[in-house]
Short mmCIF file of C-alpha atoms in Angstrom, two decimals:
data_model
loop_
_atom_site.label_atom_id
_atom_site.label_comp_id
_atom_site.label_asym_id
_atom_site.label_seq_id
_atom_site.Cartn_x
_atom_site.Cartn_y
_atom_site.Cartn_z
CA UNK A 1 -35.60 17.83 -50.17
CA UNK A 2 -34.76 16.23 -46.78
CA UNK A 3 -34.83 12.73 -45.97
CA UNK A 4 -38.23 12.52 -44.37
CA UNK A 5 -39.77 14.01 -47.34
CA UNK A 6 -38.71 12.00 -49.54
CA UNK A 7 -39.56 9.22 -47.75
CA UNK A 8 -43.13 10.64 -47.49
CA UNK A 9 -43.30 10.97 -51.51
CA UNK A 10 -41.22 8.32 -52.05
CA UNK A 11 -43.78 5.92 -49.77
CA UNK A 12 -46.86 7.36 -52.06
CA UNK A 13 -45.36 6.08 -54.99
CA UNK A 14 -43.07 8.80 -56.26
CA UNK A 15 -40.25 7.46 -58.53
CA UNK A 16 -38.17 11.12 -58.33
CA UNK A 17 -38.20 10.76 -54.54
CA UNK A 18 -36.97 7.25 -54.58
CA UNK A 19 -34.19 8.36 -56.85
CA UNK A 20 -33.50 11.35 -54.74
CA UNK A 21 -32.97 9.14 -52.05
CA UNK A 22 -31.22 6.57 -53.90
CA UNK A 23 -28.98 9.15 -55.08
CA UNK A 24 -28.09 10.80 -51.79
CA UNK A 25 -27.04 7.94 -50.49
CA UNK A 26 -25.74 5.87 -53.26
CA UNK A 27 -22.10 7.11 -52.69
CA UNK A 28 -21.68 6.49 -48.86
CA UNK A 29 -23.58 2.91 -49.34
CA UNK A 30 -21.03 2.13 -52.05
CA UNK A 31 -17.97 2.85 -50.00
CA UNK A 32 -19.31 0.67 -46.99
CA UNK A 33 -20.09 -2.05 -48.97
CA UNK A 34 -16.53 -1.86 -50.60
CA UNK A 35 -14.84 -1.93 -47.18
CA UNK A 36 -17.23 -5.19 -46.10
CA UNK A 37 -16.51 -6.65 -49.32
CA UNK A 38 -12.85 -5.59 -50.72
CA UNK A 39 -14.61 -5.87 -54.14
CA UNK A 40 -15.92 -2.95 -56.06
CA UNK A 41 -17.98 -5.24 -58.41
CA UNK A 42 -19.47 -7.12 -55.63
CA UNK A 43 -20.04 -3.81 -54.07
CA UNK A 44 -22.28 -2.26 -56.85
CA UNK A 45 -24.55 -5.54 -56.84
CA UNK A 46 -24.84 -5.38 -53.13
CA UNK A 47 -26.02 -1.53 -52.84
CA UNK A 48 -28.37 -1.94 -55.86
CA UNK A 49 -29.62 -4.61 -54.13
CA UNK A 50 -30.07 -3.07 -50.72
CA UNK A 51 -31.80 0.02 -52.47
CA UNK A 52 -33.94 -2.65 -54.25
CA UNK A 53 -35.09 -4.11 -50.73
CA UNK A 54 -35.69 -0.61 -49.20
CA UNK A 55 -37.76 0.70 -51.95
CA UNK A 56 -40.32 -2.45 -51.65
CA UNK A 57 -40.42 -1.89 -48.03
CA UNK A 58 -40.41 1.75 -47.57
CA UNK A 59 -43.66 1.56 -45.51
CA UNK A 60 -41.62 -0.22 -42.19
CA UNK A 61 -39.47 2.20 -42.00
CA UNK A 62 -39.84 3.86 -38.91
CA UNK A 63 -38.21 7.01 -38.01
CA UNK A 64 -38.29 6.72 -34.26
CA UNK A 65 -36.08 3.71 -34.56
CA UNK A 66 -33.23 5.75 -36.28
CA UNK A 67 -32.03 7.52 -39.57
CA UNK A 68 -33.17 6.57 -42.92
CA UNK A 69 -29.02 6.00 -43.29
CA UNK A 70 -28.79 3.56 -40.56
CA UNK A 71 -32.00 1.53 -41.63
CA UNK A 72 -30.30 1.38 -45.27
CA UNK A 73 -26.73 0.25 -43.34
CA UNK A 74 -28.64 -2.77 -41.49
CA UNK A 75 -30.13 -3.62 -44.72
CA UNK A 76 -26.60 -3.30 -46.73
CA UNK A 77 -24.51 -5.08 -43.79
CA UNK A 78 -27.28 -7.79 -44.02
CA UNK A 79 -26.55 -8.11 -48.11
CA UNK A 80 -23.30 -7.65 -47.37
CA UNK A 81 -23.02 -10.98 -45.21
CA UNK A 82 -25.30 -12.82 -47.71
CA UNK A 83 -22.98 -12.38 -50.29
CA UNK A 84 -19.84 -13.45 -48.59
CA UNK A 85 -21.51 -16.59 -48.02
CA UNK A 86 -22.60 -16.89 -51.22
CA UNK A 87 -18.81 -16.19 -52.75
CA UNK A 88 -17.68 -18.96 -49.92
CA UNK A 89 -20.17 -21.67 -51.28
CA UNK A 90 -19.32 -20.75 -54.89
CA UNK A 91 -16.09 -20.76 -53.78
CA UNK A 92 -16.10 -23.94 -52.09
CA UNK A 93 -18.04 -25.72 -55.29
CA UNK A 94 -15.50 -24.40 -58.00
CA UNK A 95 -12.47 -25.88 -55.89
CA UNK A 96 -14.27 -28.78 -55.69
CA UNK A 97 -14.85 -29.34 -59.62
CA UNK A 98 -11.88 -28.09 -60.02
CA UNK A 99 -10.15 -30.88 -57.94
CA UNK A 100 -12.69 -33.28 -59.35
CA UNK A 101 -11.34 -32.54 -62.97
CA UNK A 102 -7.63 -33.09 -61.59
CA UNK A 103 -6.99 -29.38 -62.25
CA UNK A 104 -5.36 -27.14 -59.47
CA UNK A 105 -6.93 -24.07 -58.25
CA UNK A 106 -4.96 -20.84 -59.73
CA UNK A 107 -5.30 -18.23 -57.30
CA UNK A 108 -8.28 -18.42 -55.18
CA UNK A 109 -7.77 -15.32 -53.80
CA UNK A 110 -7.85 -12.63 -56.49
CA UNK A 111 -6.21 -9.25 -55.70
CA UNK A 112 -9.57 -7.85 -56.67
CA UNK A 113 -8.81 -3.98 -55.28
CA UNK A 114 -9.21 -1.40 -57.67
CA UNK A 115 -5.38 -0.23 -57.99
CA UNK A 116 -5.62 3.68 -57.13
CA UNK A 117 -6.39 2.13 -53.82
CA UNK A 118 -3.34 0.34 -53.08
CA UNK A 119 -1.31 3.35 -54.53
CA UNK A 120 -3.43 5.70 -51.90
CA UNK A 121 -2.81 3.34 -48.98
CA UNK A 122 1.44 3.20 -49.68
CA UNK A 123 2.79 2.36 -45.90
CA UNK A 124 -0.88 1.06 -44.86
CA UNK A 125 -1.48 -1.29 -47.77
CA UNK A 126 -0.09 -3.89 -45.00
CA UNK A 127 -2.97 -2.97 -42.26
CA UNK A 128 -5.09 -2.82 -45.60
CA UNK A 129 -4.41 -6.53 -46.31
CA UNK A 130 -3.87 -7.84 -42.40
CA UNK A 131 -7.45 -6.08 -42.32
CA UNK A 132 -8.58 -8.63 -45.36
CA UNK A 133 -7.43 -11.88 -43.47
CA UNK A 134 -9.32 -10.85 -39.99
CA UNK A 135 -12.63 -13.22 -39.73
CA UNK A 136 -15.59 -11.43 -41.13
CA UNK A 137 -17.31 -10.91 -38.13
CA UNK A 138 -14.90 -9.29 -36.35
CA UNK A 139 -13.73 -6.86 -39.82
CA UNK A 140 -17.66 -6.07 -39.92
CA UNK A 141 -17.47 -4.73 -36.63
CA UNK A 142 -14.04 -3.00 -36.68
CA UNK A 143 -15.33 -1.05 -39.99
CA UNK A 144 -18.42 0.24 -38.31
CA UNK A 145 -16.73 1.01 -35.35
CA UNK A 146 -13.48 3.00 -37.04
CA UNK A 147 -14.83 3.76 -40.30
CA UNK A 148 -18.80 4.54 -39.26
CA UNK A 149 -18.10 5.77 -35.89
CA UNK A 150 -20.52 4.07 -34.29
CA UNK A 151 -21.01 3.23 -30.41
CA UNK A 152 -21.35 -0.68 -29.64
CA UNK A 153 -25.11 -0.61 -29.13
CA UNK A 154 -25.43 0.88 -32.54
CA UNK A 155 -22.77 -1.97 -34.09
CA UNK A 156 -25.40 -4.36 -31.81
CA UNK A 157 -28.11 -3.24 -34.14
CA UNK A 158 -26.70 -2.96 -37.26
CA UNK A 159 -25.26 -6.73 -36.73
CA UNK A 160 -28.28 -8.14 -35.03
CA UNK A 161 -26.45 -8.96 -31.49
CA UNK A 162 -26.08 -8.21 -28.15
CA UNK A 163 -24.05 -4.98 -26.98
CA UNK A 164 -21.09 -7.19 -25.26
CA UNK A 165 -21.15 -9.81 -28.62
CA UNK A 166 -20.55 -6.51 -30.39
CA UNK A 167 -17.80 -5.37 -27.79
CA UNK A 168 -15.89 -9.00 -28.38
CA UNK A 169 -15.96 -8.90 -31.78
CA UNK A 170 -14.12 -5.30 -31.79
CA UNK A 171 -11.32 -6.39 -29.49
CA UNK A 172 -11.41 -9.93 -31.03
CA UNK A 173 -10.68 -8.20 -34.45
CA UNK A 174 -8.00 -5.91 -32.89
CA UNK A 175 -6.56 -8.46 -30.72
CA UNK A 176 -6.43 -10.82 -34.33
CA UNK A 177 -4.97 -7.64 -36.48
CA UNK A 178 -1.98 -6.87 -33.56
CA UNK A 179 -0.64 -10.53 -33.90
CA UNK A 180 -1.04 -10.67 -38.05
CA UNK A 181 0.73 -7.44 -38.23
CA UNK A 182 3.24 -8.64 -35.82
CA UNK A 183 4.11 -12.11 -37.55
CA UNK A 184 1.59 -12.12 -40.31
CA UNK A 185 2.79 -15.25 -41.69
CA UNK A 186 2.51 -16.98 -38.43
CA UNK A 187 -1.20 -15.81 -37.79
CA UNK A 188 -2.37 -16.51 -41.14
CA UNK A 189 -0.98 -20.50 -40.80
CA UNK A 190 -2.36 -20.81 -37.47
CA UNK A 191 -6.08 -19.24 -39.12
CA UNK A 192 -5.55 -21.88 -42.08
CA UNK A 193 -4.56 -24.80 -39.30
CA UNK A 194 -8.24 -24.02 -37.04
CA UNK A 195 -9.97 -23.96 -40.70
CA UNK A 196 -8.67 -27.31 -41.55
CA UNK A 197 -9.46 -28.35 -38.09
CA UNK A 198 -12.74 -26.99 -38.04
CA UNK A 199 -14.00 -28.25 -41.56
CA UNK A 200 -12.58 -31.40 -40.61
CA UNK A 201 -14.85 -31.68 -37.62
CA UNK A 202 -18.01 -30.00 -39.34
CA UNK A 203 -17.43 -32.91 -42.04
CA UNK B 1 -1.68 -3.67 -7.05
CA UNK B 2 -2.37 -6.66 -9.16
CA UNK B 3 0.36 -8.67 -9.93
CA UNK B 4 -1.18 -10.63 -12.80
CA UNK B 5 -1.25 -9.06 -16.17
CA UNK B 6 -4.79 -8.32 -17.58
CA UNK B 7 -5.57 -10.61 -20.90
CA UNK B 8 -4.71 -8.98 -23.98
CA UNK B 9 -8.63 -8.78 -24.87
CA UNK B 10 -9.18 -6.97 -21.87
CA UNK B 11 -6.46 -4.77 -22.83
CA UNK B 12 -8.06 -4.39 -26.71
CA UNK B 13 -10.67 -2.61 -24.88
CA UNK B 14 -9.38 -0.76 -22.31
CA UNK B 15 -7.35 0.89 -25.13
CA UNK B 16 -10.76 1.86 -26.68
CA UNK B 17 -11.73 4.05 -23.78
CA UNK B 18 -13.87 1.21 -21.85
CA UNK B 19 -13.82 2.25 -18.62
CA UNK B 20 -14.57 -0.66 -15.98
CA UNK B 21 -12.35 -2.65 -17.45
CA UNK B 22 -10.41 -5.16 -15.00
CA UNK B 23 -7.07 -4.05 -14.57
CA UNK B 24 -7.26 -0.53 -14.76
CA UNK B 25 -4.72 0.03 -11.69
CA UNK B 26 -2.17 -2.56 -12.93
CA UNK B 27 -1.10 -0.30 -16.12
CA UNK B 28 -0.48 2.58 -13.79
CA UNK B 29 2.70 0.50 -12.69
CA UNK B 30 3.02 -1.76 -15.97
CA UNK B 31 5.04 -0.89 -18.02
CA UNK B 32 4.92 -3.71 -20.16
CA UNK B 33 0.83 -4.12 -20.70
CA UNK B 34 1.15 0.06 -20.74
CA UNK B 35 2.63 -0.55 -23.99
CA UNK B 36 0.70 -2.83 -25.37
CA UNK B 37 -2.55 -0.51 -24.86
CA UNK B 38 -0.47 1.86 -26.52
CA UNK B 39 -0.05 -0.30 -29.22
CA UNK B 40 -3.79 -1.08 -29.77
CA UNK B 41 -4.17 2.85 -29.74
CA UNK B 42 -2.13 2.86 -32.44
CA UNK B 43 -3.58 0.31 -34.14
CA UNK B 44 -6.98 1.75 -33.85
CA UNK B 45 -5.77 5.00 -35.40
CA UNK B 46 -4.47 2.68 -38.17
CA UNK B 47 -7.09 0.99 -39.32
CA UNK B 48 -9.51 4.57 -39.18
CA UNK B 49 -6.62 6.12 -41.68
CA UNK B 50 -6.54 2.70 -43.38
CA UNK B 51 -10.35 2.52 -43.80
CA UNK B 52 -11.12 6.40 -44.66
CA UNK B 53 -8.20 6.30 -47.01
CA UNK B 54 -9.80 3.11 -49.18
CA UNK B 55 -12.94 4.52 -48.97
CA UNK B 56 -12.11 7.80 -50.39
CA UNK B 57 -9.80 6.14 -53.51
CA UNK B 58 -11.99 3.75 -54.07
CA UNK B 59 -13.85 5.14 -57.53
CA UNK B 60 -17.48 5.45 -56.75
CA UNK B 61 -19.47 4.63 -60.01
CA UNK B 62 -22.03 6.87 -61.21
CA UNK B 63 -25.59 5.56 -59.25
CA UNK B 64 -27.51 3.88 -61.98
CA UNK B 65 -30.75 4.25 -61.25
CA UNK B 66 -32.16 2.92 -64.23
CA UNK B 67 -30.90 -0.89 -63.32
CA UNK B 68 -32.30 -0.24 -59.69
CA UNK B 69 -35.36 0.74 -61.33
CA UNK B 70 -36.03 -2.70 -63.70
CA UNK B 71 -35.25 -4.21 -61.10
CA UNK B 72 -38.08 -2.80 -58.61
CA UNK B 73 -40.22 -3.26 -61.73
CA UNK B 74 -39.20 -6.77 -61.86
CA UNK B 75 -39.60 -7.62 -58.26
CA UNK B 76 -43.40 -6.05 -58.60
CA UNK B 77 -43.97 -7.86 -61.59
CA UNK B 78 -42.84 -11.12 -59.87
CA UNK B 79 -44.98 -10.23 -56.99
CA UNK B 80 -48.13 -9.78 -59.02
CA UNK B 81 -47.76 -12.54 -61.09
CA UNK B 82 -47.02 -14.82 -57.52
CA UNK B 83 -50.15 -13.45 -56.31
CA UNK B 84 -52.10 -14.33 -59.35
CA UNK B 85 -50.83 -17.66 -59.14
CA UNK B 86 -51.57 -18.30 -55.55
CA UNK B 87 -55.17 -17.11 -55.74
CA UNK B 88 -55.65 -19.75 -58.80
CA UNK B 89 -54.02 -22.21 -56.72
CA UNK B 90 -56.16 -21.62 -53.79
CA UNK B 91 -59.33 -22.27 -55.58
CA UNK B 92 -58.30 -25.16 -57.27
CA UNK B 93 -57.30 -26.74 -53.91
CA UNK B 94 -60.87 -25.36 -52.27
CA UNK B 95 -62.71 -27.24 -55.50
CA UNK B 96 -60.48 -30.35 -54.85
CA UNK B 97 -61.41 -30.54 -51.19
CA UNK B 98 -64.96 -30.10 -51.68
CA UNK B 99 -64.86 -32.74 -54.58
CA UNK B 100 -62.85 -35.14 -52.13
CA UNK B 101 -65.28 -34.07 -49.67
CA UNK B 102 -68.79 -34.88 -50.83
CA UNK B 103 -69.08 -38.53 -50.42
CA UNK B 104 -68.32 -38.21 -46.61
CA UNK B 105 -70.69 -34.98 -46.42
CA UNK B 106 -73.27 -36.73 -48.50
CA UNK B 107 -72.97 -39.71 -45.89
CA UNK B 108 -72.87 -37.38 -43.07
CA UNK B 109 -75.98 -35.75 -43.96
CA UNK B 110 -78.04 -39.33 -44.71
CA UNK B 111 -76.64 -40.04 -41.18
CA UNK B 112 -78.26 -36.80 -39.97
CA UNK B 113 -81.53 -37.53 -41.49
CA UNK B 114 -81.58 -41.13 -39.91
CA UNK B 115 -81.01 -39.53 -36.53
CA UNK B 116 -83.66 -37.37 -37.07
CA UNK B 117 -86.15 -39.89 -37.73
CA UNK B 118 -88.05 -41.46 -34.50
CA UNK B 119 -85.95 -44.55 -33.57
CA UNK B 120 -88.92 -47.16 -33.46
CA UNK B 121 -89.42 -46.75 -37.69
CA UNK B 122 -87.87 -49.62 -39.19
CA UNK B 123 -87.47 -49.98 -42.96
CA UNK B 124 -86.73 -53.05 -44.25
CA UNK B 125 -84.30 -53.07 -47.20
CA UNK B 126 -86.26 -53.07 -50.79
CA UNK B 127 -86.39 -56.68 -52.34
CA UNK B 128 -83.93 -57.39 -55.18
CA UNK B 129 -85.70 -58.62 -58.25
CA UNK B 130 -83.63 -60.61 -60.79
CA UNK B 131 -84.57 -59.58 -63.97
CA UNK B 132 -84.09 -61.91 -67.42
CA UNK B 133 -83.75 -60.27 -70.22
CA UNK B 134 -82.23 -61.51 -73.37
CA UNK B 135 -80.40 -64.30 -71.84
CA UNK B 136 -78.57 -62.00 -69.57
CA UNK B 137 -78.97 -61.72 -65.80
CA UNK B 138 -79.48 -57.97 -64.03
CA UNK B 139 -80.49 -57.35 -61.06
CA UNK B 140 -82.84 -54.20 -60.39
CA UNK B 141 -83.89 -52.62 -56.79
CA UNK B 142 -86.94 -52.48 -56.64
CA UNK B 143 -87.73 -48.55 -55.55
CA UNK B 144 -88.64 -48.26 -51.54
CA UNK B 145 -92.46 -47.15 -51.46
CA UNK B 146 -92.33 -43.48 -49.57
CA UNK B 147 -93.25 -43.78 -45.96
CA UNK B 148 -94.48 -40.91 -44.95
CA UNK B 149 -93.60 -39.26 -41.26
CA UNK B 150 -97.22 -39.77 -40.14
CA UNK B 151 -97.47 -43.27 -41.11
CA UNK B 152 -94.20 -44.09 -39.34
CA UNK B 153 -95.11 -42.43 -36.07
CA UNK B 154 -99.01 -43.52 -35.58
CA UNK B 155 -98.07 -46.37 -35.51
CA UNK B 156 -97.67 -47.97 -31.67
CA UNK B 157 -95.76 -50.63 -32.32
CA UNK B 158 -94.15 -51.26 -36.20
CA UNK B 159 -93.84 -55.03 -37.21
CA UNK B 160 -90.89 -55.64 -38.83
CA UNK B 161 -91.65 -57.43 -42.22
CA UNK B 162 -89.36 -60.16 -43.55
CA UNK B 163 -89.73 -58.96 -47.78
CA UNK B 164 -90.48 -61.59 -49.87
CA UNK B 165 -88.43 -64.09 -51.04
CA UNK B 166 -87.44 -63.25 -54.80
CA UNK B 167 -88.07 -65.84 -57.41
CA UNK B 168 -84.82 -68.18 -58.50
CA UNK B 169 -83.70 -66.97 -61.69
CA UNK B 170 -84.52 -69.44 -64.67
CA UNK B 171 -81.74 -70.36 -66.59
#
């Protein structure tokens, strides 16, 4: 059964066609998410939720606008955002109780990669973690350009901005992941120093 | 020849195959900007092995379908039972309006129905009647006798008619 008819059944109400579909493309949606995310738990939520989304709105999809793959990557790069800022905010609130009852944070950072990864990646576990400290807009772009192979007017639509914004954020991220890999410490104090600066100025 | 090195952003991309990019003759005698698009190329073949190769050891776990499934459910159920609740809400505010309503319609149409009458009719206000009874004071209108349509227009010219005074209340 090919995408299209799936779709067709799937639209009419069919619940073997929406699990077809679900099923096909379970795996690929997984492994994006888990590069946008660096959490396999986080991951799982995220795809079941994008599948979730689809399947209620099966009727916009339109075919002339692309693949039923790269309407189901806008949708998971969309959750995928959402729920980074939802792990910042939690983030941000825990600290602050945490503070509040005179406790210091532990490790806000957990190593949360599953560990047959980091034994896979031996010599690139470095460009593996360098890749976890560029900014999130910029990593979002750099996977779907290296990992989805996608041209920048297709990284434009998937992110929701304009051709060059998608073109800046590529060489931004490169540009970032040269000088962490270069003097990683160094980088990462200088991307602390402009947080500090900037949350001082937002507050 | 340009003797001022391209930025290292515009260098990012050139390295990606952007052609156009400013500074495209300066690397043919730069050695030094040469090598660092050849260090982005490097980079960029980096972090495609470095991707693919978390992707693939990443363990996928086995599609659930079932949880996607209660969830749709769920989502439907939540829908309905939204929709349900809107529709009751919608009539109760449509019922509240036209309770809050009907004083000013009611007045609106008594307006109408003055306008409609010929303006030379006149009607004096009905006399108030005090009314004893058991030691206690009411007063009681006295109910305006009907004037009919014809009455009111046949007449040329209406008198307007004081109504009589009513009687001090004993007490």
């Amino acid at each position: 059964m090919t995408d299209a008819d799936a779709i067709a059944r799937a639209i009419e109400g069919g619940g073997a066609a929406q699990r077809a579909l679900y099923e096909a493309h379970h795996a690929a949606a997984f492994r994006l998410a888990y590069l946008l995310l660096q959490d396999a738990c986080d991951a799982e939520e995220v795809v079941q939720d994008a599948f979730v989304y689809v399947f209620r709105n099966l009727r916009r999809y339109d075919p002339a606008r692309g693949s039923f793959w790269a309407w189901l990557r806008v949708v998971l790069v969309s959750r995928c955002r959402n729920e980074r800022r939802r792990r910042q905010r939690l983030r941000l609130v825990s600290l602050e109780l945490l503070d509040a009852a005179g406790q210091a944070p532990a490790d806000p950072k957990p190593d949360s990669d599953p560990a047959n990864v980091l034994e896979r990646l031996g010599a690139r576990r470095v460009v593996w973690e360098a890749l976890q400290r560029v900014s999130p807009g910029a990593r979002d772009a750099l996977t779907l350009r290296y990992y989805e192979g996608l041209s920048y007017a297709e990284i434009a639509a998937t992110l929701g901005c304009s051709t060059d914004a998608a073109r800046a954020r590529v060489a931004h991220g490169k540009a970032q992941l040269r000088r962490l890999l270069a003097a990683p410490e160094e980088e990462e104090e200088m991307v602390c120093k402009s947080g500090v600066t900037r949350a001082a100025k937002v507050g | 020849m340009s003797q001022v090195h391209p930025e290292e952003i515009e260098l990012a991309r050139f390295s990606d195959g952007e052609a156009g990019v400013g500074g495209a003759g300066h690397l043919r005698w730069c050695a030094r900007c040469r090598s660092v698009v050849a260090d982005y190329r490097w980079l960029q073949d980096e972090i495609t092995a470095t991707l693919a190769t978390a992707a693939d050891a990443v363990p996928v776990p086995r599609p659930k379908w079932w949880v996607v499934q209660e969830r749709l459910f769920a989502s439907r159920r939540r829908q309905v039972t939204g929709g349900r609740i809107s529709a009751v809400a919608s009539v109760v505010l449509t019922v509240c309006l036209m309770l809050s309503l009907s004083p000013v319609l009611a007045t609106a149409a008594i307006a109408q129905t003055a306008r409609t009458l010929p303006p030379a009719a006149v009607v004096a206000p009905a006399p108030v009647t005090a009314v004893v009874s058991g030691g206690r004071m009411a007063s009681v209108a006295t109910p305006t006798p009907a004037i009919s349509r014809d009455e009111v227009t046949s007449s040329p010219t209406p008198a307007f008619v004081l109504p009589p005074t009513p009687p001090e209340p004993e007490t």
